[in-house]
Amino acid sequence: MTKHIFVTGGVVSSLGKGLTSASIGMVLEQRGLRVKLQKLDPYINVDPGTMSPYQHGEVYVLDDGSETDLDLGHYERFTNSPLTRDSNYTTGQIYMSVIEKERRGEFLGKTVQVIPHVTNEIKAVIHKLVDDDTDIVITEIGGTVGDIESQPFLEAIRQFSLDIGKENCLYIHLTLVPYLKAAGELKTKPTQHSVGQLRQIGIQPDVLICRTERSISLEDREKIALFCNVPLEAVIEEKDKDFSIYEVPLSLVHNGLDKLIVKRLALRANPLNLDSWRDLVQRMRNPKHEIGIAVVGKYAEHFDAYKSIYEALDHAGIRHETQVRVGKISSEEIEREGAERLLGGYDGLLVPGGFGERGIEGKIDAIRFARERGVPFFGICLGMQCAVIEFARNVLGLEGAHSSEFVKDTPHPVICLLDEQRNITEKGGTMRLGAQPTRLDPDSHALACYGREEVFERHRHRYEFNTAYRQTFIDHGMRIAGTSDDGQLVEIIELDRHPWSMAVQFHPEFQSKPTAAHPLFAGFVGAAIERHVRRGERNRELRK
Ligand code: GLN
């Protein structure tokens, strides 16, 4: 029988519920259990794909093309849980389905209500993940207990244990235990209030995970246990990690969380083996080099907008035992101050994906700088499109070359709309989305990195390399290193006369893991390390 873990959060948002859920999943997998993860988001948007990265962080894309919340990125990086469209639901999607059913007459004219119709729909999407191959489903409820939008979800998970039996459900509540400088102590009251709110709805949490800046004393843990009505062993400290998020599972295990879950849910689990995870944290702690990579994007100041890119750079760093320092640079700043000034000190340049015209010229200037100075360059999605425009303008001499996304009547639309995209008006879920095969040129760097001829990578875009210009690009030294299966769409470009310059139409960052860096990120960071070492040697020579 499949067991269920529900993860809720209280006191404040951004406590790292996604990371904690992913860590729990990972630890249980390491104990030989088959885990599935799911996030239920209380906001009303139907398409997470149309939400602003500025407000909400990156849109994470799955193999099946669903556009989801970025927490699913944590799930995939930490676990092997197979994620699909059923792994992420919003209130909007739940209500849409209820309303569609009502209009089809499925409720036989009854009054449609939050309880039972909406809560039944929520329970149904949780049940969807249950099958014979799944020992545990971990369902994370987005938002914070007390939010108006969360109520139906909390009500649904409360009913869940009545439906399938208390012994088959475990409620984990993540809270904050803040340190008050003026008082010089940790405060447990917000946690008590948050648990109080949960209990009002009828949920008694089984486990409390307490985020804190400082270690929680035994006395404070006893107090939390008493006031929140949980045993002492179920008050688990999760102290801030100043070093790496990949330490979170290690500390949860250290504080006894896996043993507690296994005991409470009466799971048949193997002994824990976290050697590979410990090894990766060890490698992060003892780097042999430190390099700088400039990430030039529209949202440089907003950390979560390029979350998976930063993680993938870290993974490549782990692989090469190198600390990758990321410089977040706004492309508009490059337009103001020039590429030379802002990029001079870096060992590599990465231009990520994006939408909208703002800052495009700065990205193009940055790419020109990297091409002319031999700086390792990695372009992703919009980053590739900018590299194509840069090459067209500055190598092929096609003045005014552009993407028709930004200048409709450009004389040289080197990036243009796919035919099948021309008549689409709805924004949500209508791009070229999800995993597609790419065939690699046998002589390409890309194939050398991947070590195989066909790869599946995830897409999320409307615009494409304009095939009409293909031969001109090839004649001037650009290699078409990868195409779609039928050879029609250009998926990877490379420069021949350059230490490392590659750009891809897809998003490799979504398939990188701390234990298995993505091959192209590993190749890019490897090239940046080489440049770093060479520059160091040259400087030493000059000083002699
Ligand atoms: N805006 C571009 C397109 O739609 C690139 C999208 C992206 O970078 N994800 O094709």
Coordinates of C-alpha atoms and ligand atoms in Angstrom, one line a residue:
M1 CA 0.0 0.0 0.0
T2 CA 1.3 3.5 -0.9
K3 CA 1.8 5.8 2.0
H4 CA 1.5 9.6 2.0
I5 CA 3.6 12.4 3.4
F6 CA 2.2 15.9 3.3
V7 CA 4.5 18.8 3.7
T8 CA 3.0 22.2 4.7
G9 CA 4.7 25.4 5.7
G10 CA 4.0 28.1 8.2
V11 CA 5.2 31.5 9.7
V12 CA 6.7 32.9 6.5
S13 CA 7.0 31.9 2.9
S14 CA 10.3 31.0 1.2
L15 CA 11.3 28.6 4.0
G16 CA 12.6 26.1 1.5
K17 CA 9.6 23.7 1.6
G18 CA 10.6 22.5 -1.9
L19 CA 14.1 21.8 -0.9
T20 CA 13.0 20.0 2.3
S21 CA 10.5 17.9 0.4
A22 CA 13.1 17.0 -2.2
S23 CA 15.6 16.2 0.6
I24 CA 13.1 13.9 2.3
G25 CA 12.4 12.2 -1.1
M26 CA 16.1 11.7 -1.7
V27 CA 16.8 10.2 1.8
L28 CA 13.9 7.8 1.5
E29 CA 15.1 6.7 -2.0
Q30 CA 18.5 6.1 -0.5
R31 CA 16.8 3.7 1.9
G32 CA 15.5 1.8 -1.1
L33 CA 12.0 3.2 -1.2
R34 CA 10.2 4.1 -4.4
V35 CA 9.1 7.8 -4.0
K36 CA 6.9 10.1 -6.1
L37 CA 6.8 13.9 -5.5
Q38 CA 4.1 16.4 -6.2
K39 CA 3.5 20.1 -5.6
L40 CA 0.0 21.6 -5.2
D41 CA 0.1 25.4 -5.7
P42 CA -2.7 27.5 -4.1
Y43 CA -2.4 30.4 -6.6
I44 CA -5.2 30.8 -9.1
N45 CA -3.1 30.9 -12.3
V46 CA -3.9 28.0 -14.6
D47 CA -0.5 28.1 -16.5
P48 CA 2.6 28.4 -14.3
G49 CA 4.3 29.0 -17.7
T50 CA 2.9 32.5 -18.1
M51 CA 4.0 33.7 -14.6
S52 CA 6.7 36.4 -14.5
P53 CA 10.1 34.9 -13.6
Y54 CA 10.6 38.2 -11.8
Q55 CA 7.9 37.4 -9.3
H56 CA 7.9 33.7 -9.3
G57 CA 11.3 32.5 -10.4
E58 CA 12.0 30.3 -13.4
V59 CA 9.5 28.1 -15.2
Y60 CA 10.7 24.6 -14.9
V61 CA 9.9 22.3 -17.9
L62 CA 9.4 18.5 -17.7
D63 CA 10.0 15.9 -20.3
D64 CA 6.3 15.8 -21.1
G65 CA 6.3 19.5 -21.9
S66 CA 4.5 20.7 -18.8
E67 CA 5.6 24.0 -17.5
T68 CA 5.8 23.9 -13.7
D69 CA 6.9 25.5 -10.5
L70 CA 10.7 25.7 -9.9
D71 CA 10.4 23.5 -6.9
L72 CA 10.0 20.6 -9.3
G73 CA 13.6 21.3 -10.3
H74 CA 14.7 20.5 -6.8
Y75 CA 12.7 17.2 -6.9
E76 CA 14.5 16.2 -10.1
R77 CA 17.9 17.2 -8.9
F78 CA 17.6 15.4 -5.6
T79 CA 15.6 12.3 -6.6
N80 CA 14.8 9.9 -9.5
S81 CA 11.1 10.4 -9.0
P82 CA 9.4 10.4 -12.4
L83 CA 7.7 13.7 -12.8
T84 CA 4.9 14.4 -15.2
R85 CA 1.9 16.8 -15.7
D86 CA 0.4 15.2 -12.6
S87 CA 3.3 16.4 -10.4
N88 CA 2.1 20.0 -10.2
Y89 CA -1.4 21.4 -9.9
T90 CA -2.6 24.9 -9.2
T91 CA -5.9 26.0 -7.7
G92 CA -6.7 27.4 -11.2
Q93 CA -6.3 23.9 -12.8
I94 CA -8.4 22.3 -10.0
Y95 CA -11.2 24.7 -10.4
M96 CA -11.1 24.6 -14.1
S97 CA -11.6 20.8 -14.0
V98 CA -14.4 21.1 -11.5
I99 CA -16.2 23.7 -13.6
E100 CA -15.7 21.7 -16.8
K101 CA -17.3 18.7 -15.0
E102 CA -20.2 20.8 -13.9
R103 CA -20.8 22.1 -17.4
R104 CA -20.8 18.5 -18.7
G105 CA -23.5 17.8 -16.2
E106 CA -21.4 15.4 -14.2
F107 CA -22.7 16.7 -10.9
L108 CA -26.3 16.1 -11.9
G109 CA -27.5 19.6 -11.1
K110 CA -26.3 19.5 -7.5
T111 CA -24.9 22.7 -5.9
V112 CA -21.2 22.6 -6.6
Q113 CA -19.2 23.5 -3.5
V114 CA -15.6 23.7 -2.1
I115 CA -16.5 20.8 0.1
P116 CA -16.9 18.2 -1.3
H117 CA -16.4 19.0 -5.0
V118 CA -13.2 21.0 -5.0
T119 CA -11.7 18.9 -2.1
N120 CA -12.6 15.7 -4.0
E121 CA -10.8 17.0 -7.1
I122 CA -7.7 17.7 -5.0
K123 CA -7.8 14.3 -3.4
A124 CA -8.1 12.7 -6.9
V125 CA -5.0 14.4 -8.2
I126 CA -3.1 13.0 -5.1
H127 CA -4.5 9.6 -5.8
K128 CA -3.3 9.8 -9.4
L129 CA 0.2 9.2 -8.2
V130 CA -0.6 6.0 -6.4
D131 CA 0.3 2.7 -8.1
D132 CA 1.9 -0.7 -7.3
D133 CA 5.4 0.7 -7.9
T134 CA 5.2 3.5 -5.5
D135 CA 5.9 3.2 -1.7
I136 CA 5.5 6.8 -0.8
V137 CA 3.9 9.9 -2.4
I138 CA 5.2 13.2 -1.0
T139 CA 2.7 16.1 -1.6
E140 CA 4.0 19.6 -0.9
I141 CA 1.3 22.2 -0.3
G142 CA 2.6 25.6 -1.6
G143 CA 2.0 28.8 0.3
T144 CA 1.7 29.3 4.0
V145 CA -0.8 27.9 6.5
G146 CA -3.3 30.7 7.1
D147 CA -3.4 31.9 3.5
I148 CA -7.0 32.1 2.2
E149 CA -6.0 30.2 -1.0
S150 CA -4.5 27.2 0.9
Q151 CA -7.7 26.3 2.8
P152 CA -9.2 23.9 0.3
F153 CA -5.9 22.0 0.0
L154 CA -5.5 21.7 3.8
E155 CA -9.0 20.5 4.1
A156 CA -8.4 17.9 1.4
I157 CA -5.3 16.5 3.0
R158 CA -7.1 16.5 6.4
Q159 CA -9.8 14.3 4.8
F160 CA -7.2 12.2 3.2
S161 CA -6.2 10.5 6.4
L162 CA -9.8 9.7 7.2
D163 CA -10.2 8.1 3.8
I164 CA -7.1 5.9 3.9
G165 CA -6.3 5.6 7.6
K166 CA -4.2 7.7 9.9
E167 CA -1.4 5.1 10.0
N168 CA -0.8 5.6 6.2
C169 CA -0.4 9.4 6.4
L170 CA 2.3 11.6 7.9
Y171 CA 2.0 15.4 8.2
I172 CA 5.2 17.3 8.2
H173 CA 5.1 21.0 9.0
L174 CA 8.0 23.4 8.2
T175 CA 8.3 26.5 10.4
L176 CA 10.7 29.2 11.3
V177 CA 12.2 29.7 14.7
P178 CA 13.6 33.2 14.4
Y179 CA 16.5 34.6 16.4
L180 CA 15.7 38.0 18.0
K181 CA 18.8 40.0 18.4
A182 CA 17.4 42.5 20.9
A183 CA 16.3 39.6 23.2
G184 CA 19.3 37.5 22.4
E185 CA 17.2 34.4 22.0
L186 CA 15.3 32.1 19.6
K187 CA 11.5 32.6 19.6
T188 CA 9.2 29.6 19.5
K189 CA 5.9 31.5 19.5
P190 CA 5.5 31.9 15.7
T191 CA 5.8 28.1 15.4
Q192 CA 3.2 27.6 18.2
H193 CA 0.8 29.9 16.4
S194 CA 1.4 28.3 13.0
V195 CA 0.7 24.8 14.4
G196 CA -2.3 26.2 16.2
Q197 CA -3.7 27.3 12.9
L198 CA -3.2 23.9 11.4
R199 CA -4.9 22.2 14.4
Q200 CA -7.9 24.5 14.0
I201 CA -8.4 23.0 10.6
G202 CA -8.1 19.6 12.1
I203 CA -4.5 18.7 11.2
Q204 CA -2.2 17.7 14.0
P205 CA 1.3 17.7 12.5
D206 CA 3.3 14.5 13.2
V207 CA 6.7 16.1 12.6
L208 CA 7.9 19.7 12.9
I209 CA 10.9 20.8 10.9
C210 CA 12.2 24.0 12.4
R211 CA 14.3 26.3 10.1
T212 CA 16.6 28.4 12.2
E213 CA 19.8 30.5 12.0
R214 CA 21.1 29.1 15.3
S215 CA 21.0 25.8 17.0
I216 CA 17.8 25.2 19.0
S217 CA 18.5 24.2 22.6
L218 CA 17.0 21.1 24.1
E219 CA 14.9 23.3 26.3
D220 CA 13.4 25.1 23.3
R221 CA 12.8 21.9 21.5
E222 CA 11.0 20.6 24.6
K223 CA 8.9 23.7 24.7
I224 CA 7.9 23.4 21.0
A225 CA 7.1 19.7 21.6
L226 CA 4.8 20.5 24.5
F227 CA 3.0 23.5 23.0
C228 CA 2.6 21.9 19.6
N229 CA 1.6 18.5 20.9
V230 CA 4.3 16.5 19.2
P231 CA 6.9 14.1 20.8
L232 CA 10.4 15.6 21.3
E233 CA 12.0 13.3 18.7
A234 CA 9.7 14.8 16.1
V235 CA 10.9 18.4 16.6
I236 CA 13.7 18.4 14.0
E237 CA 16.1 21.3 13.6
E238 CA 17.0 22.5 10.1
K239 CA 19.7 25.0 10.5
D240 CA 20.6 27.5 7.7
K241 CA 23.3 26.2 5.4
D242 CA 25.8 28.9 4.7
F243 CA 27.6 26.5 2.4
S244 CA 25.4 24.5 0.0
I245 CA 21.8 23.3 -0.3
Y246 CA 23.1 19.9 -0.9
E247 CA 23.9 19.6 2.8
V248 CA 20.2 19.8 3.8
P249 CA 19.5 16.1 3.5
L250 CA 22.7 15.3 5.5
S251 CA 21.6 17.5 8.4
L252 CA 18.0 16.1 8.3
V253 CA 19.4 12.6 8.6
H254 CA 21.8 13.7 11.3
N255 CA 18.7 14.9 13.3
G256 CA 16.9 11.6 12.8
L257 CA 14.3 12.4 10.3
D258 CA 14.6 9.3 8.1
K259 CA 14.4 6.9 11.1
L260 CA 11.3 8.8 12.3
I261 CA 9.5 8.6 9.0
V262 CA 10.3 4.9 8.5
K263 CA 9.1 4.1 12.1
R264 CA 5.9 6.2 11.9
L265 CA 4.8 4.9 8.5
A266 CA 6.0 1.3 9.3
L267 CA 8.0 1.2 6.1
R268 CA 10.2 -1.7 5.1
A269 CA 13.4 0.2 4.3
N270 CA 17.1 -0.6 3.7
P271 CA 19.8 0.8 5.9
L272 CA 20.8 4.3 4.8
N273 CA 23.8 4.8 2.4
L274 CA 24.6 8.4 1.7
D275 CA 28.2 7.9 0.6
S276 CA 27.8 9.4 -2.9
W277 CA 26.0 12.4 -1.4
R278 CA 28.7 12.9 1.3
D279 CA 31.3 12.6 -1.4
L280 CA 29.8 15.4 -3.5
V281 CA 29.6 17.8 -0.5
Q282 CA 33.2 16.9 0.2
R283 CA 34.2 17.8 -3.3
M284 CA 32.3 21.1 -3.1
R285 CA 34.2 21.9 0.1
N286 CA 37.6 21.2 -1.2
P287 CA 37.8 22.8 -4.7
K288 CA 41.1 22.8 -6.6
H289 CA 40.3 25.9 -8.7
E290 CA 38.0 28.9 -8.5
I291 CA 36.7 30.3 -11.7
G292 CA 34.3 33.1 -12.6
I293 CA 31.4 32.7 -15.1
A294 CA 29.4 35.7 -16.2
V295 CA 25.7 35.0 -16.6
V296 CA 24.3 37.8 -18.7
G297 CA 20.5 37.9 -18.5
K298 CA 17.5 40.2 -18.2
Y299 CA 16.9 39.5 -14.6
A300 CA 20.4 39.6 -13.2
E301 CA 19.3 40.8 -9.8
H302 CA 16.7 38.1 -9.3
F303 CA 18.2 34.9 -8.1
D304 CA 15.4 32.5 -8.9
A305 CA 14.9 33.5 -12.5
Y306 CA 17.8 31.3 -13.6
K307 CA 17.8 28.8 -10.8
S308 CA 18.5 25.7 -12.8
I309 CA 21.3 27.4 -14.7
Y310 CA 23.1 28.3 -11.5
E311 CA 22.6 24.8 -10.2
A312 CA 23.9 23.2 -13.4
L313 CA 27.0 25.4 -13.2
D314 CA 27.5 24.2 -9.6
H315 CA 27.1 20.6 -10.7
A316 CA 29.8 21.1 -13.4
G317 CA 32.0 22.6 -10.7
I318 CA 31.5 19.6 -8.4
R319 CA 32.4 17.3 -11.4
H320 CA 35.7 19.3 -11.9
E321 CA 36.3 19.9 -8.2
T322 CA 36.1 23.6 -8.9
Q323 CA 34.3 26.4 -7.3
V324 CA 32.2 28.3 -9.9
R325 CA 31.7 31.9 -8.9
V326 CA 28.8 33.3 -10.8
G327 CA 28.7 37.0 -11.8
K328 CA 25.1 38.0 -12.4
I329 CA 25.2 40.8 -14.9
S330 CA 22.2 42.6 -16.4
S331 CA 22.4 42.8 -20.1
E332 CA 21.2 46.4 -19.9
E333 CA 24.3 47.2 -17.8
I334 CA 26.4 45.9 -20.7
E335 CA 24.6 48.3 -23.0
R336 CA 25.5 51.2 -20.7
E337 CA 29.0 50.2 -19.7
G338 CA 30.4 48.0 -22.4
A339 CA 31.2 44.3 -22.5
E340 CA 35.0 44.8 -22.0
R341 CA 34.6 46.5 -18.7
L342 CA 32.1 44.1 -17.2
L343 CA 33.2 40.8 -18.7
G344 CA 37.0 41.3 -18.7
G345 CA 37.6 39.4 -15.4
Y346 CA 35.6 36.3 -16.2
D347 CA 36.6 32.9 -17.5
G348 CA 33.4 32.2 -19.4
L349 CA 30.2 33.7 -20.6
L350 CA 26.7 32.2 -20.4
V351 CA 23.6 33.8 -21.9
P352 CA 20.4 32.1 -20.7
G353 CA 16.9 31.9 -22.2
G354 CA 14.4 34.6 -22.1
F355 CA 11.6 36.6 -23.7
G356 CA 11.1 40.2 -24.7
E357 CA 13.4 42.8 -26.3
R358 CA 14.7 44.5 -23.2
G359 CA 18.5 44.0 -23.0
I360 CA 18.9 42.1 -26.2
E361 CA 21.6 44.4 -27.6
G362 CA 23.7 43.9 -24.4
K363 CA 23.5 40.2 -24.8
I364 CA 24.6 40.5 -28.4
D365 CA 27.6 42.7 -27.4
A366 CA 28.6 40.2 -24.7
I367 CA 28.5 37.4 -27.2
R368 CA 30.6 39.4 -29.7
F369 CA 33.2 40.1 -27.0
A370 CA 33.4 36.3 -26.2
R371 CA 33.7 35.3 -29.8
E372 CA 36.4 37.9 -30.6
R373 CA 38.4 37.3 -27.4
G374 CA 38.2 33.5 -27.4
V375 CA 36.3 33.5 -24.1
P376 CA 34.3 30.2 -23.6
F377 CA 30.7 30.8 -24.4
F378 CA 27.5 28.9 -23.8
G379 CA 24.2 30.2 -25.2
I380 CA 20.9 28.7 -24.2
C381 CA 17.7 29.2 -26.1
L382 CA 17.4 33.0 -26.4
G383 CA 21.2 32.9 -25.8
M384 CA 21.6 30.8 -29.0
Q385 CA 19.2 33.1 -30.9
C386 CA 21.3 36.1 -29.8
A387 CA 24.5 34.3 -30.9
V388 CA 22.9 33.7 -34.4
I389 CA 22.0 37.4 -34.7
E390 CA 25.5 38.4 -33.5
F391 CA 27.2 36.2 -36.1
A392 CA 24.9 37.4 -38.9
R393 CA 25.6 41.0 -38.2
N394 CA 29.3 40.9 -37.4
V395 CA 30.6 38.0 -39.4
L396 CA 28.2 37.7 -42.3
G397 CA 27.8 41.5 -42.6
L398 CA 24.0 41.2 -42.7
E399 CA 23.1 44.7 -41.4
G400 CA 20.0 44.9 -39.2
A401 CA 19.8 41.1 -38.8
H402 CA 17.4 40.2 -36.0
S403 CA 14.8 37.9 -34.6
S404 CA 11.3 38.6 -35.9
E405 CA 10.2 38.3 -32.3
F406 CA 11.8 41.7 -31.7
V407 CA 11.7 43.4 -35.1
K408 CA 8.9 42.2 -37.2
D409 CA 10.1 43.7 -40.5
T410 CA 13.8 43.1 -40.1
P411 CA 15.6 42.8 -43.5
H412 CA 17.3 39.6 -42.2
P413 CA 15.0 37.5 -40.0
V414 CA 17.8 35.0 -39.1
I415 CA 15.5 33.9 -36.2
C416 CA 11.9 33.5 -37.2
L417 CA 8.6 31.9 -36.1
L418 CA 7.9 28.3 -36.8
D419 CA 5.1 27.8 -39.2
E420 CA 3.0 25.9 -36.6
Q421 CA 3.3 28.8 -34.2
R422 CA 2.0 31.5 -36.6
N423 CA -1.7 31.4 -35.8
I424 CA -1.5 30.8 -32.0
T425 CA -3.1 33.4 -29.8
E426 CA -3.3 31.7 -26.4
K427 CA -0.2 32.1 -24.4
G428 CA -0.4 29.3 -21.9
G429 CA 1.2 26.0 -22.8
T430 CA 1.4 26.7 -26.6
M431 CA 5.1 26.9 -27.3
R432 CA 7.4 24.1 -28.6
L433 CA 7.6 22.3 -25.3
G434 CA 9.2 19.3 -23.7
A435 CA 11.8 16.6 -24.6
Q436 CA 12.6 16.2 -28.3
P437 CA 15.3 14.2 -30.0
T438 CA 18.4 16.0 -31.3
R439 CA 20.8 14.3 -33.8
L440 CA 24.4 15.3 -33.4
D441 CA 27.1 15.9 -36.1
P442 CA 29.8 13.2 -35.7
D443 CA 32.5 15.9 -35.8
S444 CA 31.0 18.2 -33.3
H445 CA 32.2 19.2 -29.8
A446 CA 28.7 18.5 -28.7
L447 CA 29.0 14.8 -29.6
A448 CA 32.4 14.7 -27.9
C449 CA 30.7 16.0 -24.7
Y450 CA 27.7 13.7 -24.8
G451 CA 29.4 10.6 -26.1
R452 CA 26.4 9.6 -28.2
E453 CA 24.7 10.5 -31.4
E454 CA 21.2 11.1 -30.3
V455 CA 20.1 13.0 -27.2
F456 CA 16.7 14.1 -25.7
E457 CA 16.6 17.6 -24.4
R458 CA 13.7 19.8 -23.2
H459 CA 12.5 22.8 -25.2
R460 CA 10.5 25.9 -24.5
H461 CA 10.4 28.4 -27.3
R462 CA 8.4 29.6 -30.3
Y463 CA 11.2 31.0 -32.5
E464 CA 13.8 29.1 -34.5
F465 CA 17.0 29.4 -36.6
N466 CA 15.9 30.4 -40.1
T467 CA 16.9 27.6 -42.3
A468 CA 17.1 29.9 -45.4
Y469 CA 20.4 31.2 -43.9
R470 CA 21.9 27.9 -43.0
Q471 CA 24.5 27.5 -45.8
T472 CA 25.8 31.0 -45.4
F473 CA 26.5 30.4 -41.7
I474 CA 28.2 27.1 -42.5
D475 CA 30.4 28.7 -45.2
H476 CA 31.6 31.3 -42.6
G477 CA 32.7 28.8 -40.0
M478 CA 29.6 28.0 -37.9
R479 CA 29.0 24.3 -37.4
I480 CA 25.4 23.0 -37.2
A481 CA 26.3 20.5 -34.5
G482 CA 22.8 19.2 -33.9
T483 CA 19.4 19.2 -35.6
S484 CA 15.9 17.9 -35.0
D485 CA 15.4 14.2 -36.0
D486 CA 14.3 15.2 -39.5
G487 CA 17.3 17.5 -40.0
Q488 CA 15.0 20.5 -40.4
L489 CA 15.5 22.5 -37.2
V490 CA 18.8 23.7 -35.9
E491 CA 19.3 22.7 -32.3
I492 CA 23.0 23.3 -31.6
I493 CA 25.6 25.6 -33.2
E494 CA 29.3 25.7 -32.6
L495 CA 32.2 27.9 -33.8
D496 CA 35.2 26.1 -35.3
R497 CA 37.9 28.6 -34.7
H498 CA 37.2 29.2 -31.0
P499 CA 38.3 27.5 -27.8
W500 CA 34.7 26.7 -26.8
S501 CA 31.7 28.3 -28.2
M502 CA 28.4 26.4 -28.3
A503 CA 24.8 27.4 -28.2
V504 CA 21.7 25.3 -28.0
Q505 CA 18.0 25.9 -28.7
F506 CA 17.0 23.6 -25.8
H507 CA 17.4 23.8 -22.0
P508 CA 20.1 21.4 -20.9
E509 CA 20.0 22.9 -17.4
F510 CA 16.8 21.0 -16.6
Q511 CA 18.6 17.7 -16.8
S512 CA 21.6 18.3 -14.7
K513 CA 22.1 16.7 -11.3
P514 CA 24.6 17.3 -8.5
T515 CA 25.6 13.6 -8.8
A516 CA 25.7 13.7 -12.7
A517 CA 26.6 17.1 -14.2
H518 CA 25.1 17.8 -17.6
P519 CA 27.7 16.9 -20.3
L520 CA 27.5 20.3 -22.0
F521 CA 27.8 22.3 -18.7
A522 CA 30.7 20.0 -17.8
G523 CA 32.4 20.8 -21.1
F524 CA 31.8 24.5 -20.8
V525 CA 33.1 24.7 -17.2
G526 CA 36.1 22.5 -18.2
A527 CA 37.0 25.0 -21.0
A528 CA 36.6 28.0 -18.5
I529 CA 39.0 26.2 -16.1
E530 CA 41.5 25.7 -18.9
R531 CA 41.4 29.4 -19.7
H532 CA 41.7 30.3 -16.0
V533 CA 44.8 28.1 -15.6
R534 CA 46.3 29.5 -18.9
R535 CA 45.7 33.0 -17.8
G536 CA 47.3 32.3 -14.4
E537 CA 50.4 30.9 -16.1
R538 CA 50.6 33.9 -18.4
N539 CA 50.4 36.3 -15.5
R540 CA 53.2 34.4 -13.7
E541 CA 55.4 34.6 -16.9
L542 CA 54.8 38.3 -17.1
R543 CA 55.8 38.9 -13.5
K544 CA 59.1 37.0 -14.0
Ligands
GLN1 N1 11.9 34.0 -26.8 C1 12.5 33.0 -27.5 C2 11.5 32.1 -28.2 O1 10.3 32.1 -27.9 C3 13.4 32.1 -26.6 C4 12.7 31.4 -25.5 C5 13.6 30.9 -24.4 O2 14.7 31.4 -24.3 N2 13.1 30.0 -23.6 O3 11.8 31.4 -29.1

